[in-house]
PDB file of C-alpha atoms in Angstrom:
ATOM      1  CA  MET I   1      38.371 -36.718 123.367  1.00 49.00           C
ATOM      2  CA  ALA I   2      38.084 -37.070 119.999  1.00 46.00           C
ATOM      3  CA  GLY I   3      42.101 -37.582 119.308  1.00 47.00           C
ATOM      4  CA  ILE I   4      41.892 -39.961 122.229  1.00 45.00           C
ATOM      5  CA  GLY I   5      39.519 -42.466 120.407  1.00 46.00           C
ATOM      6  CA  THR I   6      41.383 -42.306 117.252  1.00 44.00           C
ATOM      7  CA  CYS I   7      44.650 -43.137 119.136  1.00 44.00           C
ATOM      8  CA  CYS I   8      43.933 -45.797 120.968  1.00 43.00           C
ATOM      9  CA  THR I   9      46.723 -48.324 120.231  1.00 43.00           C
ATOM     10  CA  THR I  10      47.959 -51.157 123.044  1.00 43.00           C
ATOM     11  CA  LEU I  11      51.005 -51.446 124.130  1.00 40.00           C
ATOM     12  CA  SER I  12      51.180 -53.737 127.089  1.00 44.00           C
ATOM     13  CA  SER I  13      48.091 -55.208 129.210  1.00 42.00           C
ATOM     14  CA  THR I  14      48.952 -55.692 133.022  1.00 44.00           C
ATOM     15  CA  SER I  15      46.788 -55.830 136.180  1.00 41.00           C
ATOM     16  CA  PHE I  16      47.506 -54.284 139.933  1.00 38.00           C
ATOM     17  CA  ARG I  17      45.422 -54.429 142.952  1.00 42.00           C
ATOM     18  CA  THR I  18      43.375 -51.793 144.441  1.00 37.00           C
ATOM     19  CA  SER I  19      42.314 -53.142 147.656  1.00 40.00           C
ATOM     20  CA  PRO I  20      39.999 -55.057 147.572  1.00 41.00           C
ATOM     21  CA  LEU I  21      39.649 -55.768 143.429  1.00 40.00           C
ATOM     22  CA  GLU I  22      42.133 -55.973 140.973  1.00 43.00           C
ATOM     23  CA  PHE I  23      41.699 -54.490 137.652  1.00 41.00           C
ATOM     24  CA  GLU I  24      43.255 -55.033 134.325  1.00 44.00           C
ATOM     25  CA  SER I  25      45.035 -51.939 132.985  1.00 46.00           C
ATOM     26  CA  LEU I  26      46.134 -51.141 129.300  1.00 44.00           C
ATOM     27  CA  THR I  27      49.201 -49.068 128.866  1.00 44.00           C
ATOM     28  CA  ILE I  28      48.419 -46.419 125.980  1.00 45.00           C
ATOM     29  CA  ARG I  29      51.134 -44.367 125.053  1.00 48.00           C
ATOM     30  CA  GLY I  30      52.436 -43.684 128.623  1.00 50.00           C
ATOM     31  CA  GLY I  31      48.953 -43.111 130.120  1.00 51.00           C
ATOM     32  CA  ILE I  32      47.445 -45.994 132.300  1.00 46.00           C
ATOM     33  CA  PHE I  33      43.827 -46.290 132.017  1.00 46.00           C
ATOM     34  CA  LEU I  34      41.327 -48.808 134.515  1.00 48.00           C
ATOM     35  CA  GLY I  35      39.608 -51.188 132.783  1.00 53.00           C
ATOM     36  CA  LYS I  36      37.225 -53.984 134.622  1.00 52.00           C
ATOM     37  CA  PRO I  37      37.740 -55.418 137.452  1.00 50.00           C
ATOM     38  CA  ILE I  38      39.458 -59.096 137.922  1.00 46.00           C
ATOM     39  CA  ARG I  39      37.338 -60.947 140.431  1.00 52.00           C
ATOM     40  CA  ARG I  40      39.750 -63.917 142.400  1.00 49.00           C
ATOM     41  CA  ARG I  41      38.047 -66.384 144.295  1.00 51.00           C
ATOM     42  CA  ALA I  42      39.091 -66.233 148.012  1.00 45.00           C
ATOM     43  CA  LEU I  43      41.582 -69.382 148.865  1.00 47.00           C
ATOM     44  CA  ARG I  44      41.287 -70.554 152.723  1.00 49.00           C
ATOM     45  CA  ILE I  45      44.306 -72.371 154.174  1.00 52.00           C
ATOM     46  CA  ARG I  46      43.586 -75.421 155.784  1.00 57.00           C
ATOM     47  CA  ALA I  47      45.809 -76.565 158.438  1.00 64.00           C
ATOM     48  CA  GLU I  48      47.951 -80.087 158.158  1.00 82.00           C
ATOM     49  CA  VAL I  49      47.350 -83.071 160.373  1.00 92.00           C
ATOM     50  CA  SER I  50      50.264 -83.340 162.653  1.00 96.00           C
ATOM     51  CA  TYR I  51      51.142 -87.392 163.314  1.00 97.00           C
ATOM     52  CA  VAL I  52      52.960 -87.460 166.679  1.00 98.00           C
ATOM     53  CA  ASN I  53      54.580 -90.379 168.643  1.00 97.00           C
ATOM     54  CA  ALA I  54      53.297 -91.299 171.885  1.00 97.00           C
ATOM     55  CA  ASP I  55      56.006 -89.577 174.088  1.00 96.00           C
ATOM     56  CA  GLU I  56      54.468 -87.023 171.987  1.00 98.00           C
ATOM     57  CA  ALA I  57      51.693 -86.939 172.508  1.00 98.00           C
ATOM     58  CA  LYS I  58      52.041 -86.772 176.039  1.00 97.00           C
ATOM     59  CA  LYS I  59      53.660 -83.242 175.975  1.00 97.00           C
ATOM     60  CA  LEU I  60      50.788 -82.078 173.561  1.00 98.00           C
ATOM     61  CA  ILE I  61      48.207 -82.638 176.112  1.00 98.00           C
ATOM     62  CA  ALA I  62      50.547 -81.688 179.630  1.00 97.00           C
ATOM     63  CA  VAL I  63      51.904 -78.428 177.891  1.00 97.00           C
ATOM     64  CA  GLU I  64      50.352 -77.444 174.979  1.00 97.00           C
ATOM     65  CA  GLY I  65      47.092 -77.837 176.502  1.00 97.00           C
ATOM     66  CA  TYR I  66      45.815 -80.717 173.736  1.00 98.00           C
ATOM     67  CA  THR I  67      42.479 -83.025 174.467  1.00 98.00           C
ATOM     68  CA  VAL I  68      42.610 -86.833 173.819  1.00 98.00           C
ATOM     69  CA  LEU I  69      39.620 -87.375 171.825  1.00 98.00           C
ATOM     70  CA  ASP I  70      38.983 -91.468 171.481  1.00 98.00           C
ATOM     71  CA  VAL I  71      37.287 -92.622 168.007  1.00 98.00           C
ATOM     72  CA  ARG I  72      37.374 -96.070 168.685  1.00 97.00           C
ATOM     73  CA  ASP I  73      34.342 -98.935 168.790  1.00 95.00           C
ATOM     74  CA  LYS I  74      32.717 -98.887 172.100  1.00 94.00           C
ATOM     75  CA  SER I  75      34.512-102.186 173.156  1.00 93.00           C
ATOM     76  CA  GLN I  76      37.699-101.354 172.394  1.00 95.00           C
ATOM     77  CA  PHE I  77      37.017 -98.436 174.546  1.00 97.00           C
ATOM     78  CA  ASP I  78      36.001-100.253 177.059  1.00 96.00           C
ATOM     79  CA  ARG I  79      38.811-102.982 176.995  1.00 95.00           C
ATOM     80  CA  ALA I  80      41.360 -99.972 177.568  1.00 97.00           C
ATOM     81  CA  HIS I  81      41.321 -96.128 177.383  1.00 98.00           C
ATOM     82  CA  ILE I  82      43.567 -93.026 178.680  1.00 98.00           C
ATOM     83  CA  LYS I  83      42.234 -91.628 181.176  1.00 97.00           C
ATOM     84  CA  SER I  84      39.549 -87.939 180.725  1.00 97.00           C
ATOM     85  CA  CYS I  85      39.476 -88.796 177.611  1.00 98.00           C
ATOM     86  CA  TYR I  86      36.331 -87.873 175.532  1.00 98.00           C
ATOM     87  CA  HIS I  87      34.899 -91.184 173.300  1.00 98.00           C
ATOM     88  CA  VAL I  88      33.017 -90.183 169.631  1.00 98.00           C
ATOM     89  CA  PRO I  89      33.256 -93.483 167.938  1.00 98.00           C
ATOM     90  CA  LEU I  90      33.640 -93.303 164.298  1.00 98.00           C
ATOM     91  CA  PHE I  91      32.295 -96.383 163.326  1.00 96.00           C
ATOM     92  CA  ILE I  92      29.353 -97.874 165.629  1.00 95.00           C
ATOM     93  CA  GLU I  93      27.532-100.770 165.473  1.00 87.00           C
ATOM     94  CA  ASN I  94      25.692-102.116 162.880  1.00 82.00           C
ATOM     95  CA  LYS I  95      22.074-103.105 164.106  1.00 82.00           C
ATOM     96  CA  ASP I  96      20.414-102.315 160.787  1.00 75.00           C
ATOM     97  CA  ASN I  97      18.155-105.726 160.052  1.00 81.00           C
ATOM     98  CA  ASP I  98      17.714-105.599 156.081  1.00 85.00           C
ATOM     99  CA  LEU I  99      18.649-108.758 154.703  1.00 87.00           C
ATOM    100  CA  GLY I 100      21.664-107.851 153.096  1.00 78.00           C
ATOM    101  CA  THR I 101      23.095-106.510 155.865  1.00 76.00           C
ATOM    102  CA  ILE I 102      22.225-109.232 158.417  1.00 79.00           C
ATOM    103  CA  VAL I 103      23.553-112.276 155.898  1.00 78.00           C
ATOM    104  CA  LYS I 104      26.566-110.077 156.140  1.00 78.00           C
ATOM    105  CA  ARG I 105      26.647-109.590 160.137  1.00 74.00           C
ATOM    106  CA  THR I 106      25.822-113.414 159.934  1.00 72.00           C
ATOM    107  CA  LEU I 107      29.518-114.185 157.943  1.00 72.00           C
ATOM    108  CA  HIS I 108      31.294-111.449 159.666  1.00 61.00           C
ATOM    109  CA  ASN I 109      30.235-112.904 163.461  1.00 66.00           C
ATOM    110  CA  ASN I 110      31.780-116.356 162.333  1.00 68.00           C
ATOM    111  CA  PHE I 111      35.220-115.469 161.387  1.00 64.00           C
ATOM    112  CA  SER I 112      36.279-111.778 161.972  1.00 61.00           C
ATOM    113  CA  GLY I 113      34.198-111.758 165.235  1.00 51.00           C
ATOM    114  CA  LEU I 114      34.222-114.720 166.848  1.00 55.00           C
ATOM    115  CA  PHE I 115      38.463-115.043 166.215  1.00 58.00           C
ATOM    116  CA  PHE I 116      38.695-111.736 166.470  1.00 58.00           C
ATOM    117  CA  GLY I 117      36.851-110.271 168.107  1.00 60.00           C
ATOM    118  CA  LEU I 118      36.259-107.335 165.892  1.00 71.00           C
ATOM    119  CA  PRO I 119      32.395-105.669 165.970  1.00 79.00           C
ATOM    120  CA  PHE I 120      29.698-105.557 163.030  1.00 72.00           C
ATOM    121  CA  THR I 121      30.112-101.697 162.630  1.00 79.00           C
ATOM    122  CA  LYS I 122      29.154 -99.488 159.603  1.00 93.00           C
ATOM    123  CA  PRO I 123      30.204 -95.203 160.165  1.00 95.00           C
ATOM    124  CA  ASN I 124      29.389 -93.233 162.224  1.00 97.00           C
ATOM    125  CA  SER I 125      27.023 -90.474 160.211  1.00 96.00           C
ATOM    126  CA  GLU I 126      26.805 -87.917 163.198  1.00 97.00           C
ATOM    127  CA  PHE I 127      30.637 -88.244 163.950  1.00 98.00           C
ATOM    128  CA  VAL I 128      31.417 -84.550 163.155  1.00 98.00           C
ATOM    129  CA  GLN I 129      28.469 -82.956 164.436  1.00 98.00           C
ATOM    130  CA  SER I 130      29.259 -85.152 167.490  1.00 98.00           C
ATOM    131  CA  VAL I 131      32.655 -83.873 168.016  1.00 98.00           C
ATOM    132  CA  LYS I 132      31.032 -80.199 167.120  1.00 98.00           C
ATOM    133  CA  SER I 133      28.249 -80.547 170.045  1.00 98.00           C
ATOM    134  CA  LYS I 134      31.265 -80.987 172.367  1.00 98.00           C
ATOM    135  CA  PHE I 135      34.533 -79.119 170.969  1.00 98.00           C
ATOM    136  CA  GLN I 136      34.737 -75.438 168.938  1.00 97.00           C
ATOM    137  CA  PRO I 137      37.196 -75.619 165.783  1.00 96.00           C
ATOM    138  CA  GLY I 138      39.670 -73.543 167.676  1.00 96.00           C
ATOM    139  CA  ASN I 139      40.098 -76.815 170.339  1.00 98.00           C
ATOM    140  CA  LYS I 140      43.565 -79.044 170.087  1.00 98.00           C
ATOM    141  CA  LEU I 141      42.451 -82.346 169.696  1.00 98.00           C
ATOM    142  CA  LEU I 142      44.991 -85.755 169.993  1.00 98.00           C
ATOM    143  CA  LEU I 143      42.645 -88.353 168.186  1.00 98.00           C
ATOM    144  CA  VAL I 144      43.637 -91.628 169.193  1.00 98.00           C
ATOM    145  CA  CYS I 145      42.543 -95.385 167.449  1.00 98.00           C
ATOM    146  CA  GLN I 146      44.093 -98.847 168.000  1.00 96.00           C
ATOM    147  CA  GLU I 147      46.011 -99.225 164.524  1.00 96.00           C
ATOM    148  CA  GLY I 148      45.915 -95.059 163.547  1.00 97.00           C
ATOM    149  CA  LEU I 149      44.137 -95.760 160.204  1.00 96.00           C
ATOM    150  CA  ARG I 150      40.590 -94.249 162.068  1.00 97.00           C
ATOM    151  CA  SER I 151      42.119 -91.477 163.590  1.00 98.00           C
ATOM    152  CA  THR I 152      43.656 -90.287 160.425  1.00 97.00           C
ATOM    153  CA  ALA I 153      40.081 -90.815 158.594  1.00 97.00           C
ATOM    154  CA  ALA I 154      38.726 -88.927 161.238  1.00 98.00           C
ATOM    155  CA  ALA I 155      41.392 -86.326 161.466  1.00 97.00           C
ATOM    156  CA  ASN I 156      40.909 -85.353 157.928  1.00 97.00           C
ATOM    157  CA  LYS I 157      37.010 -85.381 158.281  1.00 98.00           C
ATOM    158  CA  LEU I 158      37.540 -82.835 161.286  1.00 98.00           C
ATOM    159  CA  GLU I 159      39.880 -80.684 159.038  1.00 96.00           C
ATOM    160  CA  GLN I 160      37.279 -80.434 156.686  1.00 96.00           C
ATOM    161  CA  ALA I 161      35.082 -78.965 159.001  1.00 97.00           C
ATOM    162  CA  GLY I 162      37.279 -76.446 160.200  1.00 96.00           C
ATOM    163  CA  PHE I 163      39.152 -77.933 162.474  1.00 97.00           C
ATOM    164  CA  GLU I 164      42.600 -76.408 163.045  1.00 95.00           C
ATOM    165  CA  ASN I 165      44.010 -78.064 165.682  1.00 97.00           C
ATOM    166  CA  VAL I 166      44.312 -81.670 165.626  1.00 98.00           C
ATOM    167  CA  ALA I 167      47.221 -84.259 165.985  1.00 98.00           C
ATOM    168  CA  CYS I 168      47.173 -88.062 165.988  1.00 98.00           C
ATOM    169  CA  ILE I 169      49.396 -90.874 167.146  1.00 97.00           C
ATOM    170  CA  ILE I 170      51.509 -92.263 164.395  1.00 96.00           C
ATOM    171  CA  SER I 171      50.270 -96.485 163.964  1.00 96.00           C
ATOM    172  CA  GLY I 172      47.892 -95.729 167.501  1.00 97.00           C
ATOM    173  CA  LEU I 173      47.797 -97.362 170.761  1.00 98.00           C
ATOM    174  CA  GLN I 174      49.398-100.481 169.760  1.00 96.00           C
ATOM    175  CA  THR I 175      52.700 -98.699 169.838  1.00 95.00           C
ATOM    176  CA  VAL I 176      51.592 -97.054 173.406  1.00 96.00           C
ATOM    177  CA  LYS I 177      53.843 -98.951 175.307  1.00 96.00           C
ATOM    178  CA  PRO I 178      52.215 -99.780 179.137  1.00 96.00           C
ATOM    179  CA  GLY I 179      52.655 -96.712 182.293  1.00 95.00           C
ATOM    180  CA  THR I 180      52.667 -93.996 179.474  1.00 97.00           C
ATOM    181  CA  PHE I 181      49.303 -92.393 179.976  1.00 97.00           C
ATOM    182  CA  ASP I 182      46.972 -93.180 182.925  1.00 97.00           C
ATOM    183  CA  THR I 183      44.543 -95.541 181.876  1.00 98.00           C
ATOM    184  CA  VAL I 184      41.274 -96.975 182.742  1.00 98.00           C
ATOM    185  CA  GLY I 185      40.238-100.348 182.130  1.00 97.00           C
ATOM    186  CA  THR I 186      40.738-104.366 181.878  1.00 95.00           C
ATOM    187  CA  THR I 187      44.562-104.669 179.773  1.00 95.00           C
ATOM    188  CA  GLU I 188      46.916-102.079 178.624  1.00 96.00           C
ATOM    189  CA  LEU I 189      45.834 -99.586 175.811  1.00 97.00           C
ATOM    190  CA  GLN I 190      48.375-101.685 172.935  1.00 95.00           C
ATOM    191  CA  ASP I 191      46.368-105.038 174.076  1.00 94.00           C
ATOM    192  CA  ALA I 192      42.618-103.512 173.422  1.00 93.00           C
ATOM    193  CA  GLY I 193      42.551-104.592 170.075  1.00 88.00           C
ATOM    194  CA  LYS I 194      43.265-107.867 170.788  1.00 85.00           C
ATOM    195  CA  ALA I 195      40.015-110.413 171.308  1.00 76.00           C
ATOM    196  CA  GLY I 196      37.867-113.565 170.531  1.00 50.00           C
ATOM    197  CA  LEU I 197      39.453-116.846 170.088  1.00 55.00           C
ATOM    198  CA  ILE I 198      42.873-115.511 169.500  1.00 55.00           C
ATOM    199  CA  THR I 199      43.609-114.694 172.525  1.00 56.00           C
ATOM    200  CA  ILE I 200      42.605-117.945 174.150  1.00 56.00           C
ATOM    201  CA  GLN I 201      44.496-119.619 171.686  1.00 48.00           C
ATOM    202  CA  GLY I 202      47.704-117.542 172.512  1.00 47.00           C
ATOM    203  CA  LYS I 203      46.654-118.647 176.256  1.00 48.00           C
ATOM    204  CA  ILE I 204      46.309-121.795 175.506  1.00 44.00           C
ATOM    205  CA  SER I 205      49.878-121.159 173.511  1.00 43.00           C
ATOM    206  CA  ALA I 206      51.966-120.416 176.396  1.00 45.00           C
ATOM    207  CA  VAL I 207      50.716-122.791 178.484  1.00 43.00           C
ATOM    208  CA  LEU I 208      51.553-125.484 176.205  1.00 40.00           C
ATOM    209  CA  GLY I 209      55.068-124.509 176.570  1.00 48.00           C
ATOM    210  CA  THR I 210      55.433-123.602 179.590  1.00 50.00           C
ATOM    211  CA  VAL I 211      54.390-127.840 180.305  1.00 42.00           C
ATOM    212  CA  LEU I 212      56.787-128.246 177.063  1.00 40.00           C
ATOM    213  CA  VAL I 213      60.096-126.902 179.207  1.00 45.00           C
ATOM    214  CA  HIS I 214      59.168-128.363 182.068  1.00 47.00           C
ATOM    215  CA  ILE I 215      58.995-131.964 180.447  1.00 52.00           C
ATOM    216  CA  PHE I 216      61.911-131.514 178.727  1.00 48.00           C
ATOM    217  CA  LEU I 217      64.432-129.675 181.635  1.00 56.00           C
TER     218      LEU I 217
END
């Protein structure tokens, strides 16, 4: 043992795995001696969100068994939604009554709310928990919103929460042609985001255009 103690000149240092731990090893004159174990952090590979067009989304539902999860606010959902879908809004109506919120809500309602019919909302703090109460992380979910922004944000939240099979429609339901999906509501999916005075203005413009055509013909 004394001889070994006086001749320990290190020639190289490597590491190798002996499941489940990895050890440092020192090569000393042709012999390999195990050193202290090297602890590695376990890495979890996260699934990537899939982005599809409307036709591809239809196939995901019919062939691969994806369930539609609509994350729009209630007003857009009520105007039109895909039949048999689930509804968990990423944003909910903000009914808080603190002074700051009242001022912001008043300004919103006199502009965006009035002209575009957009509700005054806030993030749904229970979004992920609500989805978890309905689905398991392994379930296949197709997330939809009107423009594609909210569904992307919602998909990222669910991915971080452990959901592995999530897809979104690129640019949202505004790109879906009539008849692509069976729907419920008073308008087409692509028009569900339109409300407020801007829709009335559009109708007035259409009527005026028709009148002018008849006048000059």
